[in-house]
Amino acid sequence: MDDERPALVPVGTYYTATPSSPAGVSAVHFDDYQELIYVGHAQGHTRTFVMPACEPYTAHQAFYSPILGWMSDSSLNRGAIAVSAEGVKLVGRRGMPIWTLTAKNDFKSANLFAMARAPQSAAAHEMLVSASFARLCVVNYERGAILRDLAADEMQEVHVMCGAGAHTVVAGAANGALKVFDARTWRPTVSLAVQPGPFSAVVAASEHLILTTGAHSARNVVDVIDLRTQALLGSIPVPAALLTALPGSDARAVAIGEAGVASVLDAATLSVTDTVTLFDPEAVVPIGESDDDDDGDPVLPMPPSYSCVHASSSGDLVAIGDWEGNVHFWSRAATTPSVDTDSGILDWTPEDAPRVNAVSEPTVVPSMVTPTDPVHWDPKVALNEFGMPRYTAPLLSGTWPEHIMHSVGLPPVVIAPSIMTNARGTDALKSAPKPASLQRNQWPYKTKPEVPRFKSARRNRSRSRGRSAGEGKSILDDYKQMEIQYSRFGVQDFDFRFFNPTPYAGLETAVPQSYVNNYLQALFYARGFAQCAIQHSVSPTCTKELCLLCETGYLFRMLQQAQGQEIVCRAANWCSTFGHVRETTVMNLRENPAVPFPSIGGTMAQCARFLFDQFKRDADSVAVVEEFRARLLTRSECAGCHTRKEKVVDAFTVDLAYPGARINHPDTTFVDLLRASMVTTESSRVWCSKCRQYKATTQDRAPIRLPNVLHVNCNVRTDWNSDWWCTKDNHFTGVQGSHFMPLRVKIWLDDEQALQIEQAADDASGDDIYALAAVVFEVSEGRPHIASHVEVEENQWYMFNDFLVRHIPENQVLQFPRWKTPTILHYRRMVPQAPSADGVMYTQAGPLTVSSDPDMPLDPIITPTELVSILEGVHVINPTRCVATMDPLRAGEVVHPGFLCAIDAEFVSLQEEEAEYTSDGVKRVTRPARLSLARVSVVRGSGARAGSVCIDDYIEQRDPVVDYVTAYSGIEPSDLDHDVSTRHLVPLKAAYRRLRCMADAGAVFVGHSLEQDFRIINLVVSPDQVVDTVKLYHLPSQPRKLSLKFLAWAALGLHVQVGNHDSVEDARTALALYNKYLEMKAVGSWDDFLLEIYDLGHRNAFRPPPAPAHSYSSGVIGGGSTEFVPVGGTPMIPLGMAGGGATVYAAAPPLANIPGATMAAVAAAAVAPLHFPPPQPPSSLSGQHVAAALPIQPPQMQQQRATPVPQLQPQPVPAPVQPQQPRAPNFAAVVAGRAMPSSNRWA
């Protein structure tokens, strides 16, 4: 509140209750967009009034219990959200409900208490709702869907909440504790003990100051908490039952006491600036009563019992509700309104009326029904000339006698045609064999098919889910196998965010061998192993083409980079390498859709053992899997000659051994099984070299060194094995914990190196404590598949089911219904031990420091020498036949953050698209075409050599190519054949590693539709390093995105992609479009330019006109021709080489159109300047929009010229403006003291 403005002055009182709902006011709230106020009553009735005259607007029966609070739908501007003990409802401004979530059916709770959202987290459309039994639920208020539950821990029940700061929600519990949540991840950040009892109000006076009061606990103070220091700043000695912040003021709020006194508080100075008496008993005499009692003393009325308070966003109005049904309005305006004596409506002058908002939208007024004139009727007028009057008598159709009425029930179930085909018998009775797909004497369990969720239908889906959020949905639906559905817009239209509201990335399923996805997620959160895998992937010393460890490092790097970007990763490269390793075929680990695995859980356990061995072979060292390595001492003794032998072996997995059926061993615990499985004694017949025959030999195994991560194979093969884990229930119970698997165990070696194991408390900690970190399990419901539970952070569990990622409570981790069978367990040592001497991983920078801290970054360490080897020493498959790049990439260019380059990729098809057609001809894609990277081209984007090609790699294919898509990719079969190809043919791993290092070094990529290219390449790049022209040249109000071919014609006046596609041409075109964007932005005409492009597109169906017969694309942008090149119908000729070797074109004079004219004659007659811009765009564009000159470098130009061209001195080409400030390279470290080489490779 400003100092010069007066204190609160009374405006008036309005009775808001109705005869149908004569109840007190329980909640008030001003609208954030219109001049409205929402009023909620104790009987669940809601009303809306138009300010400042407080005229009735709408009424709606939202619930049948008191409205506890309101919250504006600020991000979508649809109305206000009301919460009561019965549920949460979004009510539109016209009174119509948009969606409803009930406490009983949706929240599975008895009562709801409060709700809140962060002020600046509207983009996520998420809010927090507190429920009984100490539950906190995250709700998406765009579609009215419950996303997940948050564990309330020791907070007990949360009764009050508020939003504070940019991304903060503060919750007050019944025990007087405040808990602060980060609205971006909904993780608690701090917990403060403020008062001994419950809160009555918690409000945010500013971004960092929180005011709390607990009037019911007899503490007549208002506490002020500073979120920056996370401590109690002080207290203001004022009694307060209600609190509300004053928007537009500096950390001020209004506190209302039970005695009817309002105090204006300054939270920054811990003082009271103003005090206002809301109720003066001496000035009010009840109507109809005398002002004296029987004794002659005046009768003073009691002050009303105030129930709620709220201040408008402008700070001009404060509304106070009471339990008698009144709303009292107070204002900081200097004048008060007049009151209409007949209607009681407040009458303000327009200049003095207080505003709810500083700027408000107009309120839609309902149209008035015009009464019709009465119709005169007499027997001569036909009845069809006017409508029939309303009737009260029952209709004849509803008076049928009961003896002729009966219920027919539901129609019979249609029997499948496949059953009726084999039916035999008479017409009255037939019998058929029971199909194997049906259960005997049981009705088949069918689930409602999931509705496809596409971005293009998001608005319709939001409305439909708002009406039936949570209806018919069970927890089991999240555990079933996920399948990507495809619309006519492809996989890019699939809304992965609907299945993953968390900041952690999931993995796509539509690739072979993707059954390993969720186990790889568990390995990724074993931070020590993940760090070693990522470091190995950037090591140039690994030259294996099929290195599964390198691909694992690339995948982990993708998962790390994708966190918080709301994208899903694709493990196609990893799965391809896994499928080509010879051992996977021998061990039957390759996925075959026609022949499923006998047991997906057993296959996953066998695959885990194979991966550890393969990782050790790929690295030629055990250090990379040191995180899982246990050292075992094996002793063997021959029963014949009693010869004893000892040796130390490495083990990465503990296979659980079961003593028998669970019913025969009721007292055996998980700790007993684990101890018996780690210390074993076996007897078998083996060859004895001393006895020279097979003899019975006893073998004892015992650990002498424990791993940091204990990898337990649950070894569930039969039904009686699963009885140790699974219950007979089909769902999770509400009881926390498990009847068998503990959350933490204590494992150590005593002084005699004997293994000791015991179960530990759930909150135990120490060097010998192993905490459950991951559970990989098989889901048998539907199609059997693998899923996993991973503890991403302490006490924060998430379920990974391919691209579905959910935050889950702990009981879902520890419990195993009949359809969930454990496969692999990870127990992580809480205090990791140092690696052994042979378990240290070395890099060129020295030994790698491995940490299991989940917050430690996984950035690899790359030395300058390694960077040179990766970027410049690419292995070429056909070095004797390939044509080398004229100006290849140098490592010195990339090490500087912000290196601008244009990129484009071409792909070939490894598997054709599978689709089905409905009876009405609608195509439905069941499996899209599987594409593989075939060519990647990178063009420099700035500097003296802007426009020159620095990378042009063709990729050798591992799998057979079914379609080269030559018309769209420009790839010929001979280009990828290593026996005849003259292209720069490289392995996929070499090309990928170079792009990965460029992205980590901070290079900025310019291209068209890069999201799809990076997805197929399996590359995740930070958003601030991507300039996508398909997004630059897109109007948010238009659903269509423009093609590169159309943009080149409309914005640059160029005809591209006339013949086969060329990735170099496309990259240069995207760079030219980006330069054009910067040019239009600089002169301030970008918005008009983009509107003109769309207008031109609508008139031409977003297709460029046919190119002239003499125009071809390779000479315009792609290079490669020395003839004169017409662009958009205007002939162009190369006149000279600019700085950096770029060719400069000029417009050809009319002589160029004369048949037989030589190149020299045309060049001599040229009159245009050297840096002639491309021709003017079509006439629909304004004349000022001229395309910028684009540096071009046709390869081998000097060698191909037949006639010398006059050497002219071109002007320097200006470098384009960088898109943002350069950011530091994304490497963890560079070795200090090692200078860059001085050779020209680092120019």
Short mmCIF file of C-alpha atoms in Angstrom, two decimals, residues 926-1120:
data_model
loop_
_atom_site.label_atom_id
_atom_site.label_comp_id
_atom_site.label_asym_id
_atom_site.label_seq_id
_atom_site.Cartn_x
_atom_site.Cartn_y
_atom_site.Cartn_z
CA THR A 926 0.64 -49.82 -36.81
CA ARG A 927 4.42 -49.61 -37.15
CA PRO A 928 6.26 -46.79 -38.92
CA ALA A 929 9.18 -47.28 -41.25
CA ARG A 930 12.45 -47.88 -39.40
CA LEU A 931 14.99 -45.35 -40.63
CA SER A 932 18.77 -45.31 -40.32
CA LEU A 933 21.24 -42.47 -40.69
CA ALA A 934 22.85 -42.59 -44.16
CA ARG A 935 24.43 -39.14 -44.59
CA VAL A 936 25.15 -36.18 -42.37
CA SER A 937 26.45 -32.83 -43.63
CA VAL A 938 27.65 -29.87 -41.57
CA VAL A 939 28.30 -26.41 -43.04
CA ARG A 940 30.10 -23.60 -41.26
CA GLY A 941 27.74 -20.81 -40.31
CA SER A 942 29.99 -17.87 -39.55
CA GLY A 943 33.46 -16.54 -40.06
CA ALA A 944 35.51 -16.11 -43.21
CA ARG A 945 34.68 -19.65 -44.36
CA ALA A 946 30.93 -19.41 -43.75
CA GLY A 947 29.03 -21.72 -46.08
CA SER A 948 31.92 -24.14 -46.62
CA VAL A 949 31.36 -27.84 -45.95
CA CYS A 950 33.28 -29.14 -42.95
CA ILE A 951 31.60 -32.55 -42.57
CA ASP A 952 30.00 -34.68 -45.27
CA ASP A 953 29.93 -38.27 -44.02
CA TYR A 954 28.15 -41.22 -45.57
CA ILE A 955 27.32 -43.96 -43.06
CA GLU A 956 27.93 -47.65 -43.71
CA GLN A 957 24.80 -49.66 -42.92
CA ARG A 958 24.82 -52.68 -40.64
CA ASP A 959 21.36 -53.96 -41.62
CA PRO A 960 19.98 -54.61 -45.10
CA VAL A 961 18.41 -51.53 -46.65
CA VAL A 962 14.91 -52.10 -48.03
CA ASP A 963 14.47 -48.62 -49.54
CA TYR A 964 17.11 -45.99 -50.23
CA VAL A 965 14.38 -43.34 -50.71
CA THR A 966 16.59 -41.77 -53.36
CA ALA A 967 14.03 -39.16 -54.41
CA TYR A 968 14.00 -37.72 -50.88
CA SER A 969 17.45 -38.63 -49.57
CA GLY A 970 19.61 -38.41 -52.68
CA ILE A 971 21.30 -41.65 -51.58
CA GLU A 972 22.17 -44.15 -54.29
CA PRO A 973 22.87 -47.82 -53.46
CA SER A 974 26.47 -47.41 -54.63
CA ASP A 975 27.04 -44.56 -52.17
CA LEU A 976 26.85 -46.91 -49.17
CA ASP A 977 28.62 -49.92 -50.71
CA HIS A 978 32.14 -50.01 -49.30
CA ASP A 979 33.40 -51.94 -52.35
CA VAL A 980 32.49 -49.31 -54.96
CA SER A 981 31.59 -46.12 -53.07
CA THR A 982 33.60 -42.96 -53.77
CA ARG A 983 31.95 -41.11 -50.90
CA HIS A 984 33.47 -40.35 -47.51
CA LEU A 985 32.15 -43.59 -45.98
CA VAL A 986 32.53 -43.93 -42.18
CA PRO A 987 31.09 -46.19 -39.47
CA LEU A 988 28.03 -45.01 -37.57
CA LYS A 989 29.97 -44.86 -34.32
CA ALA A 990 32.60 -42.46 -35.71
CA ALA A 991 30.01 -40.10 -37.18
CA TYR A 992 27.92 -40.13 -34.02
CA ARG A 993 30.87 -39.55 -31.67
CA ARG A 994 31.92 -36.51 -33.67
CA LEU A 995 28.43 -34.97 -33.46
CA ARG A 996 28.21 -35.81 -29.77
CA CYS A 997 31.49 -34.02 -29.00
CA MET A 998 30.44 -31.00 -31.05
CA ALA A 999 27.23 -30.76 -29.03
CA ASP A 1000 29.11 -31.13 -25.74
CA ALA A 1001 31.57 -28.43 -26.83
CA GLY A 1002 28.72 -25.93 -27.19
CA ALA A 1003 28.26 -25.86 -30.98
CA VAL A 1004 25.04 -24.21 -32.18
CA PHE A 1005 23.22 -26.23 -34.85
CA VAL A 1006 21.05 -24.56 -37.48
CA GLY A 1007 18.73 -26.71 -39.54
CA HIS A 1008 15.20 -27.44 -40.66
CA SER A 1009 13.09 -29.87 -38.61
CA LEU A 1010 16.06 -30.86 -36.45
CA GLU A 1011 13.86 -32.45 -33.82
CA GLN A 1012 13.06 -35.38 -36.12
CA ASP A 1013 16.66 -35.65 -37.38
CA PHE A 1014 18.15 -35.71 -33.89
CA ARG A 1015 15.54 -38.26 -32.80
CA ILE A 1016 16.57 -40.76 -35.48
CA ILE A 1017 20.28 -40.03 -34.95
CA ASN A 1018 19.76 -40.65 -31.20
CA LEU A 1019 21.21 -37.27 -30.29
CA VAL A 1020 19.90 -34.95 -27.58
CA VAL A 1021 21.12 -31.36 -27.79
CA SER A 1022 20.42 -28.57 -25.34
CA PRO A 1023 17.61 -26.28 -26.60
CA ASP A 1024 19.85 -23.21 -26.46
CA GLN A 1025 22.16 -24.90 -29.00
CA VAL A 1026 19.46 -25.56 -31.60
CA VAL A 1027 18.13 -23.05 -34.14
CA ASP A 1028 15.30 -24.81 -35.98
CA THR A 1029 14.02 -22.83 -38.94
CA VAL A 1030 10.76 -24.78 -38.93
CA LYS A 1031 10.07 -23.12 -35.56
CA LEU A 1032 11.48 -19.73 -36.51
CA TYR A 1033 9.20 -19.54 -39.53
CA HIS A 1034 6.05 -20.66 -37.73
CA LEU A 1035 3.11 -18.63 -36.54
CA PRO A 1036 1.75 -20.01 -33.24
CA SER A 1037 -1.78 -19.30 -34.44
CA GLN A 1038 -1.28 -21.48 -37.54
CA PRO A 1039 -1.26 -25.29 -37.28
CA ARG A 1040 0.77 -25.73 -40.47
CA LYS A 1041 4.55 -25.77 -40.40
CA LEU A 1042 6.32 -24.73 -43.56
CA SER A 1043 8.56 -26.94 -45.64
CA LEU A 1044 12.13 -26.02 -46.52
CA LYS A 1045 11.32 -26.05 -50.24
CA PHE A 1046 8.48 -23.56 -49.85
CA LEU A 1047 10.45 -21.29 -47.50
CA ALA A 1048 13.40 -21.16 -49.87
CA TRP A 1049 11.10 -19.93 -52.64
CA ALA A 1050 8.95 -17.59 -50.53
CA ALA A 1051 11.66 -16.03 -48.35
CA LEU A 1052 14.78 -16.32 -50.51
CA GLY A 1053 13.43 -16.58 -54.05
CA LEU A 1054 15.31 -19.86 -54.58
CA HIS A 1055 14.23 -23.15 -56.11
CA VAL A 1056 15.76 -25.98 -54.08
CA GLN A 1057 15.22 -29.73 -54.01
CA VAL A 1058 14.41 -29.64 -57.71
CA GLY A 1059 16.00 -33.02 -58.30
CA ASN A 1060 17.07 -35.45 -55.57
CA HIS A 1061 17.59 -34.04 -52.13
CA ASP A 1062 21.07 -32.99 -51.09
CA SER A 1063 21.89 -32.56 -47.42
CA VAL A 1064 24.54 -29.92 -48.17
CA GLU A 1065 21.99 -27.92 -50.12
CA ASP A 1066 19.41 -28.24 -47.35
CA ALA A 1067 21.93 -27.19 -44.70
CA ARG A 1068 22.95 -24.11 -46.65
CA THR A 1069 19.33 -23.22 -47.32
CA ALA A 1070 18.55 -23.45 -43.59
CA LEU A 1071 21.55 -21.22 -42.88
CA ALA A 1072 20.31 -18.68 -45.44
CA LEU A 1073 16.86 -18.72 -43.83
CA TYR A 1074 18.43 -18.10 -40.43
CA ASN A 1075 20.45 -15.18 -41.80
CA LYS A 1076 17.25 -13.84 -43.34
CA TYR A 1077 15.55 -14.12 -39.97
CA LEU A 1078 18.35 -12.16 -38.31
CA GLU A 1079 18.18 -9.54 -41.05
CA MET A 1080 14.41 -9.04 -40.67
CA LYS A 1081 14.72 -8.98 -36.89
CA ALA A 1082 17.39 -6.31 -37.08
CA VAL A 1083 15.18 -3.96 -39.11
CA GLY A 1084 12.08 -4.74 -37.01
CA SER A 1085 9.95 -6.15 -39.84
CA TRP A 1086 10.06 -9.85 -38.99
CA ASP A 1087 6.42 -10.18 -37.92
CA ASP A 1088 5.12 -8.57 -41.09
CA PHE A 1089 7.49 -10.65 -43.19
CA LEU A 1090 6.26 -13.91 -41.62
CA LEU A 1091 2.62 -12.93 -42.09
CA GLU A 1092 3.28 -12.24 -45.75
CA ILE A 1093 4.90 -15.66 -46.16
CA TYR A 1094 1.85 -17.38 -44.71
CA ASP A 1095 -0.45 -15.26 -46.83
CA LEU A 1096 1.53 -16.27 -49.90
CA GLY A 1097 1.37 -19.90 -48.81
CA HIS A 1098 -2.42 -19.86 -48.45
CA ARG A 1099 -2.74 -18.53 -51.98
CA ASN A 1100 -0.35 -21.15 -53.41
CA ALA A 1101 -1.36 -24.14 -51.26
CA PHE A 1102 2.06 -23.84 -49.57
CA ARG A 1103 3.81 -25.17 -52.66
CA PRO A 1104 6.31 -23.28 -54.80
CA PRO A 1105 5.62 -23.01 -58.50
CA PRO A 1106 7.49 -25.36 -60.86
CA ALA A 1107 11.12 -24.39 -61.30
CA PRO A 1108 12.25 -23.15 -64.73
CA ALA A 1109 13.55 -25.83 -67.08
CA HIS A 1110 17.14 -24.52 -66.87
CA SER A 1111 17.11 -24.23 -63.05
CA TYR A 1112 18.63 -26.91 -60.91
CA SER A 1113 19.26 -26.88 -57.24
CA SER A 1114 22.86 -28.00 -56.93
CA GLY A 1115 24.21 -24.80 -58.45
CA VAL A 1116 22.03 -22.49 -56.40
CA ILE A 1117 22.87 -23.61 -52.90
CA GLY A 1118 24.54 -26.98 -52.94
CA GLY A 1119 27.45 -26.19 -55.24
CA GLY A 1120 29.02 -28.46 -57.79
#
